[in-house]
Each structure stands twice: as structure tokens, then as C-alpha cells.
Coordinates of N, CA and C in Angstrom, one line a residue:
X1 N -32.1 11.8 -25.5 CA -31.0 10.9 -25.4 C -31.0 10.1 -24.1
X2 N -30.9 8.8 -24.1 CA -30.9 8.0 -22.9 C -29.5 8.0 -22.3
X3 N -29.4 8.3 -21.0 CA -28.1 8.3 -20.3 C -27.7 6.9 -20.0
X4 N -26.4 6.6 -20.2 CA -25.9 5.3 -19.9 C -26.0 5.0 -18.4
X5 N -26.4 3.7 -18.1 CA -26.5 3.3 -16.7 C -25.1 2.9 -16.2
X6 N -24.7 3.2 -15.0 CA -23.4 3.0 -14.4 C -23.6 2.1 -13.2
X7 N -22.8 1.0 -13.1 CA -22.8 0.2 -11.9 C -21.6 0.6 -11.0
X8 N -21.5 0.0 -9.8 CA -20.5 0.3 -8.9 C -19.1 0.1 -9.4
X9 N -18.9 -1.1 -10.1 CA -17.6 -1.4 -10.7 C -17.2 -0.3 -11.7
X10 N -18.1 0.2 -12.5 CA -17.7 1.2 -13.4 C -17.4 2.5 -12.8
X11 N -18.1 2.8 -11.7 CA -17.7 4.1 -10.9 C -16.3 4.0 -10.3
X12 N -16.1 2.8 -9.7 CA -14.8 2.6 -9.1 C -13.6 2.6 -10.1
X13 N -13.9 2.0 -11.3 CA -12.8 2.1 -12.3 C -12.6 3.5 -12.8
X14 N -13.7 4.2 -13.0 CA -13.5 5.6 -13.4 C -12.7 6.4 -12.4
X15 N -13.0 6.1 -11.1 CA -12.2 6.8 -10.0 C -10.7 6.4 -10.1
X16 N -10.5 5.2 -10.4 CA -9.1 4.7 -10.4 C -8.4 5.4 -11.6
X17 N -9.1 5.5 -12.7 CA -8.5 6.2 -13.9 C -8.2 7.6 -13.6
X18 N -9.1 8.2 -12.9 CA -8.9 9.7 -12.5 C -7.7 9.8 -11.6
X19 N -7.6 8.8 -10.7 CA -6.5 8.8 -9.7 C -5.1 8.7 -10.5
X20 N -5.1 7.8 -11.5 CA -3.8 7.7 -12.3 C -3.5 8.9 -13.1
X21 N -4.5 9.6 -13.6 CA -4.3 10.7 -14.4 C -4.0 12.0 -13.7
X22 N -4.7 12.2 -12.6 CA -4.6 13.5 -11.9 C -4.2 13.5 -10.4
X23 N -4.1 12.4 -9.8 CA -3.7 12.3 -8.4 C -4.9 12.2 -7.5
X24 N -4.6 11.9 -6.3 CA -5.7 11.6 -5.3 C -6.5 12.9 -4.9
X25 N -5.9 14.0 -5.0 CA -6.6 15.2 -4.6 C -7.7 15.5 -5.5
X26 N -7.6 15.0 -6.8 CA -8.7 15.3 -7.8 C -9.8 14.3 -7.8
X27 N -9.7 13.3 -7.0 CA -10.7 12.2 -7.0 C -11.8 12.7 -6.0
X28 N -12.9 13.1 -6.6 CA -14.1 13.5 -5.8 C -15.3 12.8 -6.5
X29 N -16.4 12.8 -5.8 CA -17.6 12.2 -6.4 C -18.0 13.0 -7.6
X30 N -17.9 14.3 -7.5 CA -18.3 15.2 -8.6 C -17.3 15.0 -9.8
X31 N -16.0 14.8 -9.5 CA -15.0 14.6 -10.5 C -15.3 13.3 -11.3
X32 N -15.6 12.2 -10.5 CA -16.0 10.9 -11.1 C -17.2 11.1 -12.0
X33 N -18.2 11.8 -11.5 CA -19.5 11.9 -12.2 C -19.2 12.7 -13.6
X34 N -18.3 13.7 -13.5 CA -18.0 14.4 -14.7 C -17.3 13.5 -15.7
X35 N -16.4 12.7 -15.2 CA -15.6 11.7 -16.1 C -16.6 10.8 -16.8
X36 N -17.6 10.3 -16.0 CA -18.6 9.4 -16.6 C -19.7 10.0 -17.4
X37 N -19.7 11.4 -17.4 CA -20.8 12.1 -18.0 C -22.1 11.7 -17.4
X38 N -22.1 11.6 -16.0 CA -23.3 11.1 -15.3 C -23.6 12.2 -14.2
X39 N -24.8 12.0 -13.7 CA -25.3 12.9 -12.6 C -24.5 12.5 -11.3
X40 N -24.3 13.5 -10.5 CA -23.7 13.3 -9.2 C -24.5 12.3 -8.4
X41 N -25.8 12.3 -8.5 CA -26.7 11.4 -7.7 C -26.4 10.0 -8.1
X42 N -26.1 9.8 -9.4 CA -25.8 8.4 -9.9 C -24.6 7.8 -9.2
X43 N -23.5 8.6 -9.1 CA -22.3 8.2 -8.4 C -22.6 8.0 -7.0
X44 N -23.2 8.9 -6.3 CA -23.5 8.8 -4.9 C -24.4 7.6 -4.6
X45 N -25.3 7.3 -5.5 CA -26.1 6.1 -5.2 C -25.3 4.8 -5.2
X46 N -24.2 4.7 -6.0 CA -23.4 3.5 -6.1 C -22.4 3.4 -5.0
X47 N -21.8 4.6 -4.5 CA -20.7 4.5 -3.6 C -21.0 5.2 -2.3
X48 N -22.1 5.9 -2.2 CA -22.6 6.7 -1.0 C -21.8 7.9 -0.7
X49 N -20.5 7.7 -0.3 CA -19.7 8.8 0.1 C -18.3 8.7 -0.5
X50 N -17.5 9.8 -0.4 CA -16.2 9.8 -0.9 C -15.3 8.8 -0.1
X51 N -15.5 8.8 1.2 CA -14.7 7.8 2.0 C -15.0 6.4 1.6
X52 N -16.2 6.1 1.3 CA -16.5 4.7 0.9 C -16.0 4.4 -0.5
X53 N -16.0 5.4 -1.4 CA -15.4 5.3 -2.7 C -14.0 4.9 -2.6
X54 N -13.2 5.6 -1.7 CA -11.8 5.4 -1.5 C -11.6 4.0 -0.9
X55 N -12.5 3.5 -0.1 CA -12.4 2.1 0.4 C -12.5 1.1 -0.7
X56 N -13.5 1.3 -1.6 CA -13.7 0.4 -2.7 C -12.5 0.5 -3.7
X57 N -11.9 1.7 -3.9 CA -10.8 1.9 -4.7 C -9.6 1.1 -4.2
X58 N -9.3 1.3 -2.9 CA -8.2 0.6 -2.2 C -8.4 -0.9 -2.3
X59 N -9.6 -1.4 -2.2 CA -9.8 -2.8 -2.3 C -9.6 -3.3 -3.7
X60 N -10.0 -2.5 -4.7 CA -9.7 -2.8 -6.1 C -8.2 -2.9 -6.4
X61 N -7.4 -2.0 -5.8 CA -6.0 -2.0 -6.0 C -5.4 -3.3 -5.4
X62 N -5.9 -3.7 -4.2 CA -5.4 -4.9 -3.6 C -5.9 -6.2 -4.4
X63 N -7.0 -6.0 -5.2 CA -7.5 -7.0 -6.0 C -6.5 -7.4 -7.1
X64 N -5.6 -6.5 -7.4 CA -4.6 -6.8 -8.4 C -3.4 -7.7 -7.8
X65 N -3.4 -7.9 -6.5 CA -2.4 -8.7 -5.9 C -2.6 -10.1 -6.2
X66 N -1.5 -10.7 -6.8 CA -1.6 -12.1 -7.2 C -1.4 -13.0 -6.0
X67 N -2.5 -13.7 -5.6 CA -2.5 -14.5 -4.4 C -2.4 -16.0 -4.7
X68 N -2.3 -16.3 -6.0 CA -2.2 -17.7 -6.5 C -0.7 -18.0 -6.7
X69 N -0.4 -19.2 -6.3 CA 1.0 -19.7 -6.5 C 2.0 -19.1 -5.5
X70 N 1.5 -18.7 -4.4 CA 2.4 -18.2 -3.3 C 3.2 -19.4 -2.8
X71 N 4.4 -19.1 -2.3 CA 5.3 -20.2 -1.7 C 4.6 -20.9 -0.6
X72 N 4.8 -22.2 -0.5 CA 4.3 -23.0 0.7 C 5.0 -22.6 2.0
X73 N 6.3 -22.3 1.9 CA 7.0 -21.9 3.1 C 6.4 -20.6 3.7
X74 N 6.0 -20.6 4.9 CA 5.4 -19.3 5.5 C 6.3 -18.1 5.5
X75 N 7.6 -18.3 5.7 CA 8.5 -17.2 5.7 C 8.6 -16.6 4.3
X76 N 8.7 -17.4 3.3 CA 8.8 -16.9 1.9 C 7.4 -16.4 1.5
X77 N 6.3 -16.9 2.0 CA 5.0 -16.4 1.7 C 4.8 -15.0 2.2
X78 N 5.3 -14.7 3.4 CA 5.2 -13.3 3.9 C 6.0 -12.4 3.1
X79 N 7.2 -12.8 2.7 CA 8.0 -11.9 1.8 C 7.3 -11.7 0.5
X80 N 6.7 -12.7 -0.1 CA 6.1 -12.5 -1.4 C 4.9 -11.6 -1.3
X81 N 4.1 -11.8 -0.2 CA 2.9 -10.9 0.0 C 3.3 -9.4 0.2
X82 N 4.4 -9.2 1.0 CA 4.8 -7.8 1.2 C 5.3 -7.2 -0.1
X83 N 6.1 -8.0 -0.9 CA 6.6 -7.5 -2.1 C 5.4 -7.2 -3.1
X84 N 4.5 -8.1 -3.1 CA 3.3 -7.9 -4.0 C 2.5 -6.7 -3.6
X85 N 2.3 -6.5 -2.3 CA 1.5 -5.4 -1.9 C 2.2 -4.1 -2.3
X86 N 3.5 -4.0 -2.1 CA 4.3 -2.8 -2.6 C 4.1 -2.6 -4.1
X87 N 4.2 -3.7 -4.8 CA 4.1 -3.6 -6.3 C 2.7 -3.1 -6.8
X88 N 1.6 -3.6 -6.2 CA 0.3 -3.1 -6.6 C 0.0 -1.7 -6.2
X89 N 0.6 -1.2 -5.1 CA 0.4 0.2 -4.7 C 1.2 1.1 -5.6
X90 N 2.4 0.6 -6.0 CA 3.3 1.4 -6.9 C 2.7 1.5 -8.3
X91 N 1.8 0.5 -8.6 CA 1.3 0.5 -10.0 C 0.2 1.6 -10.2
X92 N -0.2 2.2 -9.1 CA -1.2 3.3 -9.2 C -0.6 4.6 -8.7
X93 N -0.9 5.7 -9.3 CA -0.5 7.0 -8.8 C -1.1 7.2 -7.4
X94 N -0.3 7.5 -6.5 CA -0.8 7.7 -5.1 C -1.4 6.5 -4.5
X95 N -1.0 5.3 -5.0 CA -1.6 4.1 -4.5 C -1.4 3.9 -3.0
X96 N -0.2 4.2 -2.5 CA 0.0 4.0 -1.1 C -0.8 5.0 -0.2
X97 N -0.9 6.2 -0.7 CA -1.7 7.2 0.0 C -3.2 6.7 0.1
X98 N -3.7 6.2 -1.0 CA -5.0 5.7 -1.1 C -5.2 4.6 -0.1
X99 N -4.4 3.6 -0.1 CA -4.6 2.4 0.8 C -4.4 2.8 2.3
X100 N -3.4 3.7 2.5 CA -3.1 4.1 3.9 C -4.2 4.9 4.5
X101 N -4.9 5.6 3.6 CA -6.0 6.5 4.1 C -7.3 5.9 4.3
X102 N -7.4 4.6 4.2 CA -8.7 3.9 4.3 C -8.7 2.8 5.3
X103 N -9.9 2.4 5.8 CA -10.1 1.2 6.6 C -11.0 0.3 5.8
X104 N -10.3 -0.3 4.8 CA -11.1 -1.1 3.8 C -11.3 -2.5 4.2
X105 N -12.4 -2.8 4.9 CA -12.7 -4.2 5.2 C -13.6 -4.8 4.1
X106 N -13.0 -4.9 2.9 CA -13.6 -5.4 1.8 C -13.0 -6.8 1.4
X107 N -13.6 -7.5 0.4 CA -13.2 -8.9 0.1 C -11.8 -9.1 -0.2
X108 N -11.2 -8.2 -1.1 CA -9.8 -8.4 -1.6 C -8.9 -8.1 -0.4
X109 N -9.1 -7.1 0.3 CA -8.3 -6.7 1.5 C -8.3 -7.8 2.5
X110 N -9.5 -8.3 2.8 CA -9.6 -9.4 3.9 C -8.9 -10.7 3.4
X111 N -9.0 -11.0 2.1 CA -8.4 -12.2 1.6 C -6.9 -12.2 1.8
X112 N -6.3 -11.0 1.4 CA -4.9 -10.9 1.5 C -4.5 -10.9 3.0
X113 N -5.2 -10.2 3.8 CA -4.9 -10.2 5.2 C -5.0 -11.6 5.9
X114 N -6.0 -12.4 5.4 CA -6.1 -13.7 6.0 C -5.0 -14.6 5.6
X115 N -4.5 -14.5 4.4 CA -3.3 -15.3 3.9 C -2.1 -14.9 4.7
X116 N -1.9 -13.6 4.9 CA -0.8 -13.1 5.7 C -0.9 -13.6 7.2
X117 N -2.1 -13.5 7.7 CA -2.3 -14.0 9.1 C -2.0 -15.5 9.2
X118 N -2.4 -16.3 8.2 CA -2.1 -17.7 8.3 C -0.6 -18.0 8.3
X119 N 0.1 -17.2 7.5 CA 1.6 -17.4 7.5 C 2.2 -17.0 8.8
X120 N 1.8 -15.9 9.4 CA 2.3 -15.5 10.7 C 2.0 -16.4 11.8
X121 N 0.8 -17.0 11.7 CA 0.4 -18.0 12.7 C 1.3 -19.2 12.7
X122 N 1.7 -19.6 11.5 CA 2.7 -20.7 11.4 C 4.0 -20.4 11.9
X123 N 4.4 -19.1 11.9 CA 5.8 -18.7 12.3 C 5.8 -18.4 13.8
X124 N 4.7 -17.9 14.3 CA 4.7 -17.5 15.7 C 4.0 -18.5 16.6
X125 N 4.3 -18.6 17.9 CA 3.7 -19.6 18.7 C 2.4 -19.2 19.3
X126 N 2.0 -17.9 19.2 CA 0.7 -17.5 19.8 C 0.1 -16.5 18.9
X127 N -1.2 -16.3 19.1 CA -2.0 -15.4 18.3 C -1.7 -14.0 18.5
X128 N -1.3 -13.6 19.7 CA -1.0 -12.2 19.9 C 0.3 -11.8 19.1
X129 N 1.3 -12.6 19.1 CA 2.5 -12.3 18.3 C 2.2 -12.3 16.8
X130 N 1.3 -13.2 16.4 CA 1.0 -13.3 15.0 C 0.2 -12.0 14.6
X131 N -0.7 -11.5 15.4 CA -1.4 -10.3 15.1 C -0.5 -9.1 15.0
X132 N 0.4 -9.0 16.0 CA 1.3 -7.9 16.0 C 2.2 -7.9 14.7
X133 N 2.6 -9.1 14.3 CA 3.4 -9.3 13.1 C 2.7 -8.8 11.9
X134 N 1.4 -9.2 11.8 CA 0.6 -8.7 10.6 C 0.6 -7.2 10.6
X135 N 0.3 -6.6 11.7 CA 0.2 -5.1 11.7 C 1.6 -4.5 11.4
X136 N 2.6 -5.1 12.0 CA 4.0 -4.5 11.8 C 4.4 -4.6 10.3
X137 N 4.1 -5.7 9.6 CA 4.4 -5.8 8.2 C 3.5 -4.8 7.4
X138 N 2.3 -4.7 7.8 CA 1.3 -3.8 7.1 C 1.9 -2.4 7.1
X139 N 2.2 -1.9 8.3 CA 2.7 -0.5 8.4 C 4.1 -0.4 7.8
X140 N 4.9 -1.4 7.8 CA 6.2 -1.3 7.2 C 6.1 -1.1 5.7
X141 N 5.2 -1.9 5.0 CA 5.0 -1.8 3.6 C 4.4 -0.5 3.2
X142 N 3.4 -0.1 4.0 CA 2.8 1.2 3.7 C 3.8 2.4 3.8
X143 N 4.5 2.4 4.9 CA 5.4 3.5 5.2 C 6.5 3.6 4.1
X144 N 7.1 2.5 3.8 CA 8.1 2.5 2.7 C 7.6 2.9 1.4
X145 N 6.4 2.4 1.1 CA 5.9 2.7 -0.3 C 5.4 4.1 -0.3
X146 N 4.9 4.7 0.8 CA 4.6 6.1 0.8 C 5.8 6.9 0.5
X147 N 6.9 6.6 1.2 CA 8.2 7.3 0.9 C 8.6 7.2 -0.5
X148 N 8.5 6.0 -1.0 CA 9.0 5.7 -2.4 C 8.1 6.5 -3.4
X149 N 6.8 6.5 -3.2 CA 6.0 7.2 -4.2 C 6.1 8.8 -4.0
X150 N 6.5 9.2 -2.9 CA 6.7 10.6 -2.7 C 8.0 11.1 -3.2
X151 N 8.8 10.1 -3.7 CA 10.1 10.5 -4.3 C 11.2 10.8 -3.3
X152 N 11.0 10.4 -2.0 CA 12.0 10.7 -1.0 C 12.9 9.5 -0.8
X153 N 14.0 9.6 -1.5 CA 15.0 8.5 -1.3 C 15.9 8.7 -0.1
X154 N 15.9 9.9 0.4 CA 16.8 10.3 1.4 C 18.0 11.1 0.9
X155 N 18.2 11.1 -0.4 CA 19.3 11.9 -0.9 C 18.9 13.3 -1.3
X156 N 19.8 14.3 -1.1 CA 19.5 15.7 -1.4 C 19.6 15.8 -2.9
X157 N 19.1 17.0 -3.4 CA 19.3 17.3 -4.9 C 20.8 17.2 -5.2
X158 N 21.0 16.5 -6.4 CA 22.4 16.3 -6.8 C 22.9 14.9 -6.4
X159 N 22.2 14.2 -5.5 CA 22.5 12.8 -5.2 C 23.7 12.5 -4.4
X160 N 24.2 13.5 -3.7 CA 25.4 13.3 -2.8 C 25.2 13.8 -1.4
X161 N 25.4 13.0 -0.5 CA 25.3 13.4 0.9 C 26.4 12.9 1.7
X162 N 27.2 13.8 2.4 CA 28.3 13.4 3.2 C 28.1 13.8 4.6
X163 N 28.2 12.9 5.6 CA 28.0 13.2 7.0 C 29.4 13.5 7.6
X164 N 29.4 14.6 8.3 CA 30.6 15.0 9.0 C 31.0 13.9 10.0
X165 N 32.3 13.4 10.0 CA 32.7 12.4 10.9 C 32.7 13.0 12.3
X166 N 33.1 14.3 12.4 CA 33.1 14.9 13.8 C 31.7 15.1 14.4
X167 N 30.8 15.5 13.6 CA 29.5 15.9 14.1 C 28.5 14.6 14.2
X168 N 28.7 13.7 13.2 CA 27.8 12.6 13.1 C 28.6 11.3 12.8
X169 N 29.4 10.9 13.8 CA 30.3 9.8 13.6 C 29.6 8.5 13.1
X170 N 28.5 8.2 13.7 CA 27.8 6.9 13.3 C 27.2 7.0 11.9
X171 N 26.6 8.1 11.6 CA 26.1 8.2 10.2 C 27.2 8.3 9.2
X172 N 28.4 8.9 9.6 CA 29.5 8.9 8.7 C 30.0 7.5 8.5
X173 N 30.0 6.7 9.5 CA 30.4 5.3 9.3 C 29.5 4.5 8.4
X174 N 28.2 4.8 8.5 CA 27.2 4.1 7.6 C 27.4 4.6 6.2
X175 N 27.7 5.9 6.0 CA 27.9 6.4 4.7 C 26.7 6.4 3.9
X176 N 26.8 6.1 2.6 CA 25.7 6.2 1.6 C 24.6 5.2 2.0
X177 N 24.9 4.1 2.7 CA 23.9 3.1 3.1 C 22.8 3.7 3.9
X178 N 23.1 4.8 4.6 CA 22.1 5.4 5.5 C 21.0 6.0 4.8
X179 N 21.2 6.3 3.5 CA 20.1 7.1 2.8 C 19.7 6.5 1.4
X180 N 20.6 5.7 0.8 CA 20.3 5.3 -0.6 C 20.1 3.8 -0.9
X181 N 19.9 3.0 0.2 CA 19.7 1.6 -0.1 C 18.3 1.5 -0.8
X182 N 18.3 0.6 -1.8 CA 17.0 0.4 -2.6 C 15.8 0.1 -1.7
X183 N 14.7 0.6 -2.0 CA 13.5 0.3 -1.2 C 13.2 -1.2 -1.1
X184 N 13.4 -1.9 -2.1 CA 13.1 -3.4 -2.0 C 14.0 -4.0 -1.0
X185 N 15.2 -3.6 -0.9 CA 16.1 -4.1 0.1 C 15.7 -3.7 1.5
X186 N 15.3 -2.5 1.7 CA 14.8 -2.0 3.0 C 13.5 -2.9 3.4
X187 N 12.7 -3.1 2.4 CA 11.5 -3.9 2.7 C 11.9 -5.4 3.1
X188 N 12.7 -6.0 2.3 CA 13.1 -7.3 2.6 C 13.7 -7.5 4.0
X189 N 14.6 -6.5 4.3 CA 15.3 -6.6 5.7 C 14.2 -6.4 6.8
X190 N 13.3 -5.4 6.6 CA 12.3 -5.2 7.6 C 11.4 -6.3 7.8
X191 N 10.9 -6.9 6.7 CA 10.0 -8.1 6.9 C 10.7 -9.2 7.5
X192 N 12.0 -9.5 7.2 CA 12.7 -10.5 7.8 C 12.9 -10.3 9.3
X193 N 13.2 -9.0 9.7 CA 13.3 -8.7 11.1 C 12.0 -9.0 11.8
X194 N 10.9 -8.7 11.3 CA 9.6 -8.9 11.9 C 9.4 -10.4 12.1
X195 N 9.7 -11.2 11.0 CA 9.5 -12.6 11.1 C 10.4 -13.3 12.1
X196 N 11.7 -12.8 12.1 CA 12.6 -13.4 13.1 C 12.2 -13.1 14.5
X197 N 11.8 -11.9 14.7 CA 11.3 -11.5 16.1 C 10.1 -12.3 16.5
X198 N 9.2 -12.5 15.6 CA 8.0 -13.3 15.9 C 8.3 -14.7 16.3
X199 N 9.3 -15.3 15.5 CA 9.7 -16.7 15.8 C 10.4 -16.8 17.1
X200 N 11.3 -15.8 17.4 CA 12.0 -15.8 18.6 C 11.1 -15.6 19.8
X201 N 10.1 -14.7 19.7 CA 9.2 -14.5 20.8 C 8.4 -15.7 21.1
X202 N 8.0 -16.4 20.0 CA 7.2 -17.6 20.2 C 8.0 -18.7 20.8
X203 N 9.3 -18.7 20.5 CA 10.1 -19.8 21.1 C 10.4 -19.6 22.5

């Protein structure tokens, strides 16, 4: 029986399917080989190492980011990119952990980063502020999405949290807003804060 030949794209897709079904801890070169009914050497030849496999997987996730038809206005474009990045990571089990755990300097990742950089360069007056804005937005989206996928809304079991006015007066004043604001609203506010700071710094 002739064994089926597998290319890099097929290996990465099998790894993504394994990610969705069993989680990031189960994604190994051996696990992908078993899923493909292939030899471990076949998978290793295509992706070299587990770390490189994860980089290719993260780039494939970002390849689902719709970069066509983004708003012309740079402020709106940054918001759309941040929301889109959150959405594609949420579309995969452990998607945020996958992206956060890699340094993926691959085509899809670089294209998205370049579009974000172009928007921040329009909003900020200097390159240093634009670069810091790109990283700030990157970490904001990753951090919030990691929390969201981990199921940590901030609320305890039962969904009710009351802060003592005597012990925690400021948290008591914030009330439920301190822990249960929707993640999309947290993201929108954070991105807007970065953009506003960048524009003010540049001015």
C-alpha cells in the first residue's frame, strides 16, 4: 500500500484540527503524524520542530483575518483590526494561547502587522510612538482574548460579587462594572485609549 504524500499545508491543517478537538497540550508532532496516519519523519520534514509548527499554525489562524474592505479612517481601521484579531483567535480552541506563545514572522502575521503599523503611523507624529502603539494594541488584544478563552470573566461561581463599601470603597463604587463588562467593550475602550494617547503624544 502506497502511503499518501503530505505537504506542509496539510500538516498544519491537521494540527489545527487537532487543536480544535483536543486543545493545545495535545498538539505534538507525533500526534499530528498519528492523525495523518503518517510517519513522524514525514511531519518533521515539513515543519522541522514543534515550535515551528506552532508558528505556522498561528500564522494560519491570522490568515483567516479579513483584511479586505477595512475602513479608510485610520482610527476605525485600528478598531476593526483589533476586533478581527480577537475574532479569529476565538474561532479556534486555545487560539489566543497559540498566538501568544509564538514569534511568528510569517506572511499573514506580517501583513496584518503592516496594516496596523500603517494606521498607527497616520495617527501618531513619530515612528517611536507608532511602534509602541502597535505593541500596546497587540498585547491588549492577546491579554483580553486569553482571559476570555480561559473563561475568566471576573465573576465568581454564581455570578454575583459584592465589594464591601468599608473595605473596598472604590471597587464598591464601580460595582458590577469592575468585573463583568463585556470583553468587546473592554477591547474597544483599551484600543481607543491607546489611539488617543498616541495622537496626544504626537501632538
